[in-house]
PDB file of C-alpha atoms in Angstrom:
ATOM      1  CA  MET M   1     161.667  52.700  23.170  1.00  0.00           C
ATOM      2  CA  LYS M   2     164.217  55.017  24.791  1.00  0.00           C
ATOM      3  CA  ILE M   3     163.608  57.536  27.551  1.00  0.00           C
ATOM      4  CA  TYR M   4     165.570  60.830  27.787  1.00  0.00           C
ATOM      5  CA  ASP M   5     164.776  63.245  30.598  1.00  0.00           C
ATOM      6  CA  GLY M   6     161.253  61.871  30.923  1.00  0.00           C
ATOM      7  CA  LEU M   7     160.453  62.132  27.176  1.00  0.00           C
ATOM      8  CA  VAL M   8     159.504  58.957  25.324  1.00  0.00           C
ATOM      9  CA  PHE M   9     160.996  58.426  21.864  1.00  0.00           C
ATOM     10  CA  HIS M  10     159.845  55.486  19.798  1.00  0.00           C
ATOM     11  CA  GLN M  11     162.308  53.808  17.488  1.00  0.00           C
ATOM     12  CA  ASN M  12     159.904  54.493  14.638  1.00  0.00           C
ATOM     13  CA  LYS M  13     161.434  57.492  12.829  1.00  0.00           C
ATOM     14  CA  ASN M  14     158.090  59.028  11.868  1.00  0.00           C
ATOM     15  CA  ASN M  15     156.939  59.003  15.480  1.00  0.00           C
ATOM     16  CA  MET M  16     160.216  60.543  16.605  1.00  0.00           C
ATOM     17  CA  PHE M  17     160.007  63.343  14.038  1.00  0.00           C
ATOM     18  CA  ARG M  18     156.412  64.083  15.069  1.00  0.00           C
ATOM     19  CA  THR M  19     157.416  64.321  18.716  1.00  0.00           C
ATOM     20  CA  ILE M  20     160.327  66.655  17.952  1.00  0.00           C
ATOM     21  CA  TYR M  21     158.044  68.832  15.779  1.00  0.00           C
ATOM     22  CA  LEU M  22     155.447  69.122  18.535  1.00  0.00           C
ATOM     23  CA  LEU M  23     158.130  70.090  21.055  1.00  0.00           C
ATOM     24  CA  LEU M  24     159.354  72.809  18.696  1.00  0.00           C
ATOM     25  CA  LEU M  25     155.768  74.086  18.295  1.00  0.00           C
ATOM     26  CA  ILE M  26     155.341  74.265  22.065  1.00  0.00           C
ATOM     27  CA  GLN M  27     158.546  76.288  22.303  1.00  0.00           C
ATOM     28  CA  CYS M  28     157.319  78.598  19.531  1.00  0.00           C
ATOM     29  CA  PHE M  29     153.968  79.084  21.283  1.00  0.00           C
ATOM     30  CA  GLY M  30     155.717  80.423  24.339  1.00  0.00           C
ATOM     31  CA  SER M  31     157.865  82.698  22.209  1.00  0.00           C
ATOM     32  CA  PHE M  32     154.890  84.112  20.287  1.00  0.00           C
ATOM     33  CA  HIS M  33     152.917  84.626  23.500  1.00  0.00           C
ATOM     34  CA  ALA M  34     155.770  86.591  25.045  1.00  0.00           C
ATOM     35  CA  THR M  35     156.113  88.688  21.900  1.00  0.00           C
ATOM     36  CA  ALA M  36     152.380  89.498  21.869  1.00  0.00           C
ATOM     37  CA  ALA M  37     152.468  90.492  25.539  1.00  0.00           C
ATOM     38  CA  GLU M  38     155.599  92.608  25.114  1.00  0.00           C
ATOM     39  CA  ASN M  39     154.202  94.474  22.104  1.00  0.00           C
ATOM     40  CA  ASP M  40     150.705  95.066  23.524  1.00  0.00           C
ATOM     41  CA  MET M  41     149.839  98.768  23.568  1.00  0.00           C
ATOM     42  CA  LEU M  42     149.165 100.814  26.688  1.00  0.00           C
ATOM     43  CA  ARG M  43     145.418 101.320  27.128  1.00  0.00           C
ATOM     44  CA  TYR M  44     143.644 104.110  28.994  1.00  0.00           C
ATOM     45  CA  ALA M  45     139.964 105.009  29.331  1.00  0.00           C
ATOM     46  CA  PHE M  46     138.114 108.091  30.550  1.00  0.00           C
ATOM     47  CA  VAL M  47     134.478 107.216  31.318  1.00  0.00           C
ATOM     48  CA  VAL M  48     131.741 109.769  32.082  1.00  0.00           C
ATOM     49  CA  GLY M  49     128.155 109.078  33.157  1.00  0.00           C
ATOM     50  CA  ASN M  50     125.810 112.048  33.690  1.00  0.00           C
ATOM     51  CA  GLN M  51     122.363 111.127  34.927  1.00  0.00           C
ATOM     52  CA  ASN M  52     120.772 113.251  37.649  1.00  0.00           C
ATOM     53  CA  TYR M  53     119.987 116.386  35.662  1.00  0.00           C
ATOM     54  CA  GLN M  54     117.636 118.970  37.105  1.00  0.00           C
ATOM     55  CA  GLN M  55     115.903 119.011  33.719  1.00  0.00           C
ATOM     56  CA  ALA M  56     115.074 115.589  32.239  1.00  0.00           C
ATOM     57  CA  PRO M  57     117.069 113.180  34.438  1.00  0.00           C
ATOM     58  CA  LEU M  58     118.104 109.930  32.783  1.00  0.00           C
ATOM     59  CA  LYS M  59     117.647 106.384  34.077  1.00  0.00           C
ATOM     60  CA  HIS M  60     120.784 104.447  33.225  1.00  0.00           C
ATOM     61  CA  SER M  61     123.764 106.703  32.476  1.00  0.00           C
ATOM     62  CA  ILE M  62     125.608 105.977  35.722  1.00  0.00           C
ATOM     63  CA  ASN M  63     124.916 102.250  35.416  1.00  0.00           C
ATOM     64  CA  ASP M  64     126.176 102.414  31.842  1.00  0.00           C
ATOM     65  CA  ALA M  65     129.375 104.220  32.875  1.00  0.00           C
ATOM     66  CA  ILE M  66     130.062 101.770  35.709  1.00  0.00           C
ATOM     67  CA  ALA M  67     129.364  98.735  33.492  1.00  0.00           C
ATOM     68  CA  ILE M  68     131.775  99.993  30.828  1.00  0.00           C
ATOM     69  CA  SER M  69     134.409 100.869  33.443  1.00  0.00           C
ATOM     70  CA  ASP M  70     134.208  97.405  34.995  1.00  0.00           C
ATOM     71  CA  GLU M  71     134.594  95.698  31.621  1.00  0.00           C
ATOM     72  CA  LEU M  72     137.542  97.878  30.618  1.00  0.00           C
ATOM     73  CA  ILE M  73     139.318  97.274  33.929  1.00  0.00           C
ATOM     74  CA  GLU M  74     138.907  93.534  33.360  1.00  0.00           C
ATOM     75  CA  LEU M  75     140.466  94.010  29.915  1.00  0.00           C
ATOM     76  CA  GLY M  76     143.527  95.747  31.350  1.00  0.00           C
ATOM     77  CA  PHE M  77     142.660  99.401  30.782  1.00  0.00           C
ATOM     78  CA  GLN M  78     143.685 102.067  33.269  1.00  0.00           C
ATOM     79  CA  VAL M  79     140.280 103.674  33.836  1.00  0.00           C
ATOM     80  CA  THR M  80     139.219 107.088  35.125  1.00  0.00           C
ATOM     81  CA  THR M  81     135.478 107.188  35.880  1.00  0.00           C
ATOM     82  CA  VAL M  82     133.498 110.373  36.567  1.00  0.00           C
ATOM     83  CA  THR M  83     129.750 110.538  37.255  1.00  0.00           C
ATOM     84  CA  ASP M  84     127.320 113.444  37.536  1.00  0.00           C
ATOM     85  CA  THR M  85     130.040 115.945  36.746  1.00  0.00           C
ATOM     86  CA  ASP M  86     129.768 119.683  36.242  1.00  0.00           C
ATOM     87  CA  LEU M  87     131.586 121.519  33.469  1.00  0.00           C
ATOM     88  CA  ALA M  88     134.629 122.603  35.495  1.00  0.00           C
ATOM     89  CA  THR M  89     135.258 119.080  36.810  1.00  0.00           C
ATOM     90  CA  LEU M  90     134.803 117.550  33.377  1.00  0.00           C
ATOM     91  CA  ARG M  91     137.379 119.893  31.858  1.00  0.00           C
ATOM     92  CA  LYS M  92     139.846 119.371  34.708  1.00  0.00           C
ATOM     93  CA  GLN M  93     139.583 115.570  34.660  1.00  0.00           C
ATOM     94  CA  MET M  94     139.799 115.435  30.880  1.00  0.00           C
ATOM     95  CA  LYS M  95     142.921 117.593  30.785  1.00  0.00           C
ATOM     96  CA  SER M  96     144.529 115.388  33.427  1.00  0.00           C
ATOM     97  CA  PHE M  97     143.612 112.229  31.506  1.00  0.00           C
ATOM     98  CA  TYR M  98     145.082 113.337  28.202  1.00  0.00           C
ATOM     99  CA  SER M  99     148.194 114.686  29.943  1.00  0.00           C
ATOM    100  CA  GLN M 100     148.696 111.132  31.181  1.00  0.00           C
ATOM    101  CA  ILE M 101     148.465 109.935  27.583  1.00  0.00           C
ATOM    102  CA  THR M 102     151.168 112.399  26.581  1.00  0.00           C
ATOM    103  CA  ALA M 103     153.425 111.023  29.307  1.00  0.00           C
ATOM    104  CA  SER M 104     153.250 107.584  27.662  1.00  0.00           C
ATOM    105  CA  ALA M 105     153.927 108.978  24.198  1.00  0.00           C
ATOM    106  CA  GLU M 106     156.973 106.762  23.630  1.00  0.00           C
ATOM    107  CA  SER M 107     154.795 103.620  23.585  1.00  0.00           C
ATOM    108  CA  ASP M 108     151.903 102.552  21.358  1.00  0.00           C
ATOM    109  CA  THR M 109     148.814 103.790  23.175  1.00  0.00           C
ATOM    110  CA  LEU M 110     145.044 103.459  22.931  1.00  0.00           C
ATOM    111  CA  ALA M 111     143.019 106.277  24.527  1.00  0.00           C
ATOM    112  CA  LEU M 112     139.277 105.700  24.919  1.00  0.00           C
ATOM    113  CA  PHE M 113     136.661 108.307  25.877  1.00  0.00           C
ATOM    114  CA  TYR M 114     133.165 107.070  26.747  1.00  0.00           C
ATOM    115  CA  TYR M 115     130.234 109.363  27.539  1.00  0.00           C
ATOM    116  CA  ALA M 116     126.695 108.483  28.636  1.00  0.00           C
ATOM    117  CA  GLY M 117     124.345 111.383  29.250  1.00  0.00           C
ATOM    118  CA  HIS M 118     122.590 114.238  27.505  1.00  0.00           C
ATOM    119  CA  ALA M 119     124.105 115.873  24.455  1.00  0.00           C
ATOM    120  CA  ILE M 120     122.615 118.304  21.958  1.00  0.00           C
ATOM    121  CA  GLN M 121     123.447 119.839  18.610  1.00  0.00           C
ATOM    122  CA  ILE M 122     123.106 123.553  17.983  1.00  0.00           C
ATOM    123  CA  ASN M 123     123.801 124.895  14.504  1.00  0.00           C
ATOM    124  CA  GLN M 124     125.453 121.564  13.582  1.00  0.00           C
ATOM    125  CA  THR M 125     127.803 121.760  16.577  1.00  0.00           C
ATOM    126  CA  ASN M 126     127.643 119.019  19.205  1.00  0.00           C
ATOM    127  CA  TYR M 127     127.703 119.751  22.930  1.00  0.00           C
ATOM    128  CA  LEU M 128     127.891 117.391  25.900  1.00  0.00           C
ATOM    129  CA  VAL M 129     125.591 118.521  28.713  1.00  0.00           C
ATOM    130  CA  PRO M 130     127.176 118.576  32.198  1.00  0.00           C
ATOM    131  CA  LEU M 131     125.110 118.823  35.341  1.00  0.00           C
ATOM    132  CA  ASN M 132     124.119 122.207  36.765  1.00  0.00           C
ATOM    133  CA  VAL M 133     123.491 123.792  33.370  1.00  0.00           C
ATOM    134  CA  ASP M 134     122.526 127.433  33.768  1.00  0.00           C
ATOM    135  CA  VAL M 135     119.293 128.048  31.869  1.00  0.00           C
ATOM    136  CA  LYS M 136     118.506 131.596  32.973  1.00  0.00           C
ATOM    137  CA  ASP M 137     119.477 133.030  29.571  1.00  0.00           C
ATOM    138  CA  GLN M 138     121.073 132.037  26.276  1.00  0.00           C
ATOM    139  CA  GLN M 139     124.577 133.293  27.110  1.00  0.00           C
ATOM    140  CA  SER M 140     124.657 131.443  30.436  1.00  0.00           C
ATOM    141  CA  PHE M 141     123.318 128.337  28.747  1.00  0.00           C
ATOM    142  CA  PHE M 142     126.055 128.248  26.097  1.00  0.00           C
ATOM    143  CA  SER M 143     128.785 128.850  28.656  1.00  0.00           C
ATOM    144  CA  SER M 144     127.510 125.831  30.646  1.00  0.00           C
ATOM    145  CA  LEU M 145     127.890 123.350  27.761  1.00  0.00           C
ATOM    146  CA  PHE M 146     130.919 121.331  26.704  1.00  0.00           C
ATOM    147  CA  ASP M 147     131.704 121.781  23.005  1.00  0.00           C
ATOM    148  CA  ILE M 148     132.930 118.429  21.702  1.00  0.00           C
ATOM    149  CA  SER M 149     135.672 120.227  19.789  1.00  0.00           C
ATOM    150  CA  GLU M 150     137.284 120.762  23.209  1.00  0.00           C
ATOM    151  CA  LEU M 151     137.642 116.994  23.457  1.00  0.00           C
ATOM    152  CA  PHE M 152     139.306 116.822  20.062  1.00  0.00           C
ATOM    153  CA  SER M 153     141.715 119.612  20.994  1.00  0.00           C
ATOM    154  CA  GLU M 154     142.777 117.652  24.096  1.00  0.00           C
ATOM    155  CA  MET M 155     143.246 114.385  22.210  1.00  0.00           C
ATOM    156  CA  ARG M 156     146.758 113.554  21.105  1.00  0.00           C
ATOM    157  CA  THR M 157     147.083 112.647  17.424  1.00  0.00           C
ATOM    158  CA  LYS M 158     150.657 111.414  17.371  1.00  0.00           C
ATOM    159  CA  GLN M 159     151.401 108.440  15.139  1.00  0.00           C
ATOM    160  CA  ASN M 160     151.624 105.966  18.038  1.00  0.00           C
ATOM    161  CA  ILE M 161     148.356 107.055  19.742  1.00  0.00           C
ATOM    162  CA  GLN M 162     144.989 105.734  18.553  1.00  0.00           C
ATOM    163  CA  ASN M 163     141.818 107.327  19.950  1.00  0.00           C
ATOM    164  CA  ILE M 164     138.299 105.962  20.329  1.00  0.00           C
ATOM    165  CA  VAL M 165     135.336 108.148  21.316  1.00  0.00           C
ATOM    166  CA  ILE M 166     132.040 106.462  22.260  1.00  0.00           C
ATOM    167  CA  LEU M 167     129.002 108.719  22.640  1.00  0.00           C
ATOM    168  CA  ASP M 168     125.919 107.058  24.092  1.00  0.00           C
ATOM    169  CA  ALA M 169     124.309 110.471  24.146  1.00  0.00           C
ATOM    170  CA  CYS M 170     121.993 110.905  21.189  1.00  0.00           C
ATOM    171  CA  ARG M 171     118.821 111.403  23.210  1.00  0.00           C
ATOM    172  CA  ASN M 172     115.997 113.924  23.019  1.00  0.00           C
ATOM    173  CA  ASN M 173     116.913 117.562  23.555  1.00  0.00           C
ATOM    174  CA  PRO M 174     115.867 118.131  27.200  1.00  0.00           C
ATOM    175  CA  PHE M 175     115.618 121.906  26.768  1.00  0.00           C
ATOM    176  CA  GLY M 176     113.354 122.058  23.744  1.00  0.00           C
ATOM    177  CA  ASN M 177     113.741 125.326  21.817  1.00  0.00           C
ATOM    178  CA  ASN M 178     113.212 127.571  24.816  1.00  0.00           C
ATOM    179  CA  LEU M 179     116.812 128.835  24.896  1.00  0.00           C
ATOM    180  CA  VAL M 180     118.130 128.274  21.379  1.00  0.00           C
ATOM    181  CA  GLU M 181     115.885 127.853  18.357  1.00  0.00           C
ATOM    182  CA  ALA M 182     118.495 126.027  16.275  1.00  0.00           C
ATOM    183  CA  THR M 183     118.632 122.933  18.498  1.00  0.00           C
ATOM    184  CA  SER M 184     117.870 119.558  16.907  1.00  0.00           C
ATOM    185  CA  ASN M 185     117.313 116.030  18.129  1.00  0.00           C
ATOM    186  CA  GLY M 186     120.295 113.697  18.128  1.00  0.00           C
ATOM    187  CA  LEU M 187     123.820 114.729  17.206  1.00  0.00           C
ATOM    188  CA  ALA M 188     125.340 116.145  14.063  1.00  0.00           C
ATOM    189  CA  PRO M 189     127.785 114.025  12.030  1.00  0.00           C
ATOM    190  CA  VAL M 190     131.401 114.527  13.090  1.00  0.00           C
ATOM    191  CA  LYS M 191     134.523 113.927  11.064  1.00  0.00           C
ATOM    192  CA  ALA M 192     137.015 111.951  13.126  1.00  0.00           C
ATOM    193  CA  PRO M 193     140.423 113.557  13.714  1.00  0.00           C
ATOM    194  CA  PRO M 194     143.445 111.537  12.523  1.00  0.00           C
ATOM    195  CA  GLN M 195     143.872 108.103  14.145  1.00  0.00           C
ATOM    196  CA  THR M 196     140.432 108.276  15.757  1.00  0.00           C
ATOM    197  CA  MET M 197     137.186 106.331  15.711  1.00  0.00           C
ATOM    198  CA  ILE M 198     133.976 108.048  16.858  1.00  0.00           C
ATOM    199  CA  ALA M 199     131.094 105.711  17.708  1.00  0.00           C
ATOM    200  CA  PHE M 200     127.566 107.077  18.128  1.00  0.00           C
ATOM    201  CA  ALA M 201     124.680 105.235  19.778  1.00  0.00           C
ATOM    202  CA  THR M 202     122.573 106.043  16.733  1.00  0.00           C
ATOM    203  CA  GLU M 203     122.832 107.666  13.311  1.00  0.00           C
ATOM    204  CA  PRO M 204     123.258 111.453  12.912  1.00  0.00           C
ATOM    205  CA  GLY M 205     120.020 113.229  13.840  1.00  0.00           C
ATOM    206  CA  GLY M 206     118.596 110.055  15.361  1.00  0.00           C
ATOM    207  CA  VAL M 207     117.497 109.521  18.955  1.00  0.00           C
ATOM    208  CA  ALA M 208     118.812 106.696  21.152  1.00  0.00           C
ATOM    209  CA  SER M 209     116.773 104.780  23.718  1.00  0.00           C
ATOM    210  CA  ASP M 210     117.644 105.181  27.388  1.00  0.00           C
ATOM    211  CA  GLY M 211     116.679 101.533  27.839  1.00  0.00           C
ATOM    212  CA  GLY M 212     114.136  99.807  30.029  1.00  0.00           C
ATOM    213  CA  LYS M 213     116.144  97.895  32.637  1.00  0.00           C
ATOM    214  CA  LYS M 214     119.686  98.174  33.965  1.00  0.00           C
ATOM    215  CA  ASN M 215     121.429  99.714  30.946  1.00  0.00           C
ATOM    216  CA  GLY M 216     120.658 101.714  27.847  1.00  0.00           C
ATOM    217  CA  VAL M 217     120.170  99.605  24.711  1.00  0.00           C
ATOM    218  CA  TYR M 218     123.435 100.648  23.073  1.00  0.00           C
ATOM    219  CA  THR M 219     125.654 100.162  26.119  1.00  0.00           C
ATOM    220  CA  LYS M 220     123.958  96.841  26.908  1.00  0.00           C
ATOM    221  CA  HIS M 221     125.066  95.453  23.558  1.00  0.00           C
ATOM    222  CA  LEU M 222     128.493  97.052  23.867  1.00  0.00           C
ATOM    223  CA  VAL M 223     129.057  95.394  27.254  1.00  0.00           C
ATOM    224  CA  ARG M 224     127.779  92.094  25.879  1.00  0.00           C
ATOM    225  CA  ASN M 225     130.368  92.023  23.071  1.00  0.00           C
ATOM    226  CA  ILE M 226     133.309  94.089  24.293  1.00  0.00           C
ATOM    227  CA  SER M 227     135.407  91.189  25.622  1.00  0.00           C
ATOM    228  CA  GLU M 228     135.406  89.268  22.338  1.00  0.00           C
ATOM    229  CA  ASN M 229     138.754  88.844  20.568  1.00  0.00           C
ATOM    230  CA  ILE M 230     137.707  90.893  17.545  1.00  0.00           C
ATOM    231  CA  THR M 231     138.775  94.234  16.088  1.00  0.00           C
ATOM    232  CA  VAL M 232     136.900  97.352  17.127  1.00  0.00           C
ATOM    233  CA  GLU M 233     135.371  97.554  13.647  1.00  0.00           C
ATOM    234  CA  GLU M 234     133.916  94.052  14.058  1.00  0.00           C
ATOM    235  CA  LEU M 235     132.841  94.848  17.634  1.00  0.00           C
ATOM    236  CA  PHE M 236     130.820  97.900  16.650  1.00  0.00           C
ATOM    237  CA  LYS M 237     129.308  96.009  13.733  1.00  0.00           C
ATOM    238  CA  LYS M 238     128.014  93.379  16.178  1.00  0.00           C
ATOM    239  CA  VAL M 239     126.725  96.118  18.494  1.00  0.00           C
ATOM    240  CA  ARG M 240     124.935  97.772  15.565  1.00  0.00           C
ATOM    241  CA  ALA M 241     123.294  94.489  14.583  1.00  0.00           C
ATOM    242  CA  GLY M 242     122.127  93.845  18.160  1.00  0.00           C
ATOM    243  CA  VAL M 243     120.746  97.349  18.712  1.00  0.00           C
ATOM    244  CA  SER M 244     119.040  97.397  15.326  1.00  0.00           C
ATOM    245  CA  ARG M 245     117.421  94.032  15.992  1.00  0.00           C
ATOM    246  CA  GLU M 246     116.225  94.983  19.501  1.00  0.00           C
ATOM    247  CA  THR M 247     114.789  98.349  18.439  1.00  0.00           C
ATOM    248  CA  ARG M 248     113.342  97.049  15.167  1.00  0.00           C
ATOM    249  CA  ASN M 249     115.580  99.377  13.176  1.00  0.00           C
ATOM    250  CA  LYS M 250     114.481 102.480  15.075  1.00  0.00           C
ATOM    251  CA  GLN M 251     118.035 102.958  16.365  1.00  0.00           C
ATOM    252  CA  ILE M 252     121.032 102.258  14.131  1.00  0.00           C
ATOM    253  CA  PRO M 253     124.454 102.900  15.724  1.00  0.00           C
ATOM    254  CA  TRP M 254     126.956 104.696  13.538  1.00  0.00           C
ATOM    255  CA  GLU M 255     130.735 105.186  13.418  1.00  0.00           C
ATOM    256  CA  HIS M 256     133.271 107.356  11.658  1.00  0.00           C
ATOM    257  CA  SER M 257     136.854 106.129  11.667  1.00  0.00           C
ATOM    258  CA  SER M 258     140.314 107.276  10.672  1.00  0.00           C
ATOM    259  CA  LEU M 259     142.149 104.580  12.659  1.00  0.00           C
ATOM    260  CA  LEU M 260     145.456 103.567  11.116  1.00  0.00           C
ATOM    261  CA  LYS M 261     146.071 100.339  13.020  1.00  0.00           C
ATOM    262  CA  GLU M 262     144.241  97.126  13.849  1.00  0.00           C
ATOM    263  CA  ILE M 263     142.796  97.836  17.302  1.00  0.00           C
ATOM    264  CA  TYR M 264     141.354  95.379  19.823  1.00  0.00           C
ATOM    265  CA  PHE M 265     139.778  96.031  23.214  1.00  0.00           C
ATOM    266  CA  ASN M 266     140.645  92.425  24.081  1.00  0.00           C
ATOM    267  CA  PRO M 267     143.597  91.380  21.906  1.00  0.00           C
ATOM    268  CA  PRO M 268     143.671  87.700  20.933  1.00  0.00           C
ATOM    269  CA  LYS M 269     146.622  85.823  22.390  1.00  0.00           C
ATOM    270  CA  ASN M 270     149.153  84.402  19.941  1.00  0.00           C
ATOM    271  CA  LYS M 271     147.157  85.590  16.937  1.00  0.00           C
ATOM    272  CA  ASP M 272     150.356  85.417  14.826  1.00  0.00           C
ATOM    273  CA  ILE M 273     150.988  81.701  15.445  1.00  0.00           C
ATOM    274  CA  PRO M 274     150.802  79.730  12.174  1.00  0.00           C
ATOM    275  CA  ASP M 275     148.240  76.962  11.786  1.00  0.00           C
ATOM    276  CA  ILE M 276     149.399  73.624  13.223  1.00  0.00           C
ATOM    277  CA  VAL M 277     150.221  71.075  10.574  1.00  0.00           C
ATOM    278  CA  VAL M 278     148.042  67.978  10.813  1.00  0.00           C
ATOM    279  CA  PHE M 279     149.804  64.675  10.183  1.00  0.00           C
TER     280      PHE M 279
END
């Protein structure tokens, strides 16, 4: 055998060719890894957990928001987390978040909005419920709610920005029909704006469980699967299967998507490397 710079080459030609091929593969691996890292999109998340309502407080919304925030930070997201927020703070923080997205408009960007808390539908319109809702009369009540169309108006729908909205909020209406007769349980179906996926904790009109331990059922399964190297479509399919199994089909998560690209929360490394040839 001959030794060059610490590498062993056997006189056998087949062995030599195999060694050279493996060295070339190693060099390619590094090249592909660098390319994947360089082309990875910017990722931002705005996470809201509302729990301590005067009417019908929830058990796990803040835990859910913190659990999601922690996972997203681990996955490289820049995360803004807000808990027990009133309407004015929610609007201010949301506007600031999406302005940040606009500032990165030259790069491929993923913008994620996650909400855990109360939400209601009135006349087929969905509203997130901040804290300190004014229930003294109908007009005050409406002016205290956050129309989800406000979220869509803040979202940027440029070609290089993909949006994901996760609503773990399809719980019982905490106000009954005392203020507005046209309220219904769960949320109404929503058509996703361009380049957007909307994920609901349960199907339109359904009611989601607040859970029995640390997290709500939906967020528990989301946290359990979110770090897998799978597309968001596959992720939410696994979440749906887990929630359906745990609740015995009483809660079936639901999504509507107009995403235009293959999106990962945790992109696989070197997913474009060809299969290694086996000798």
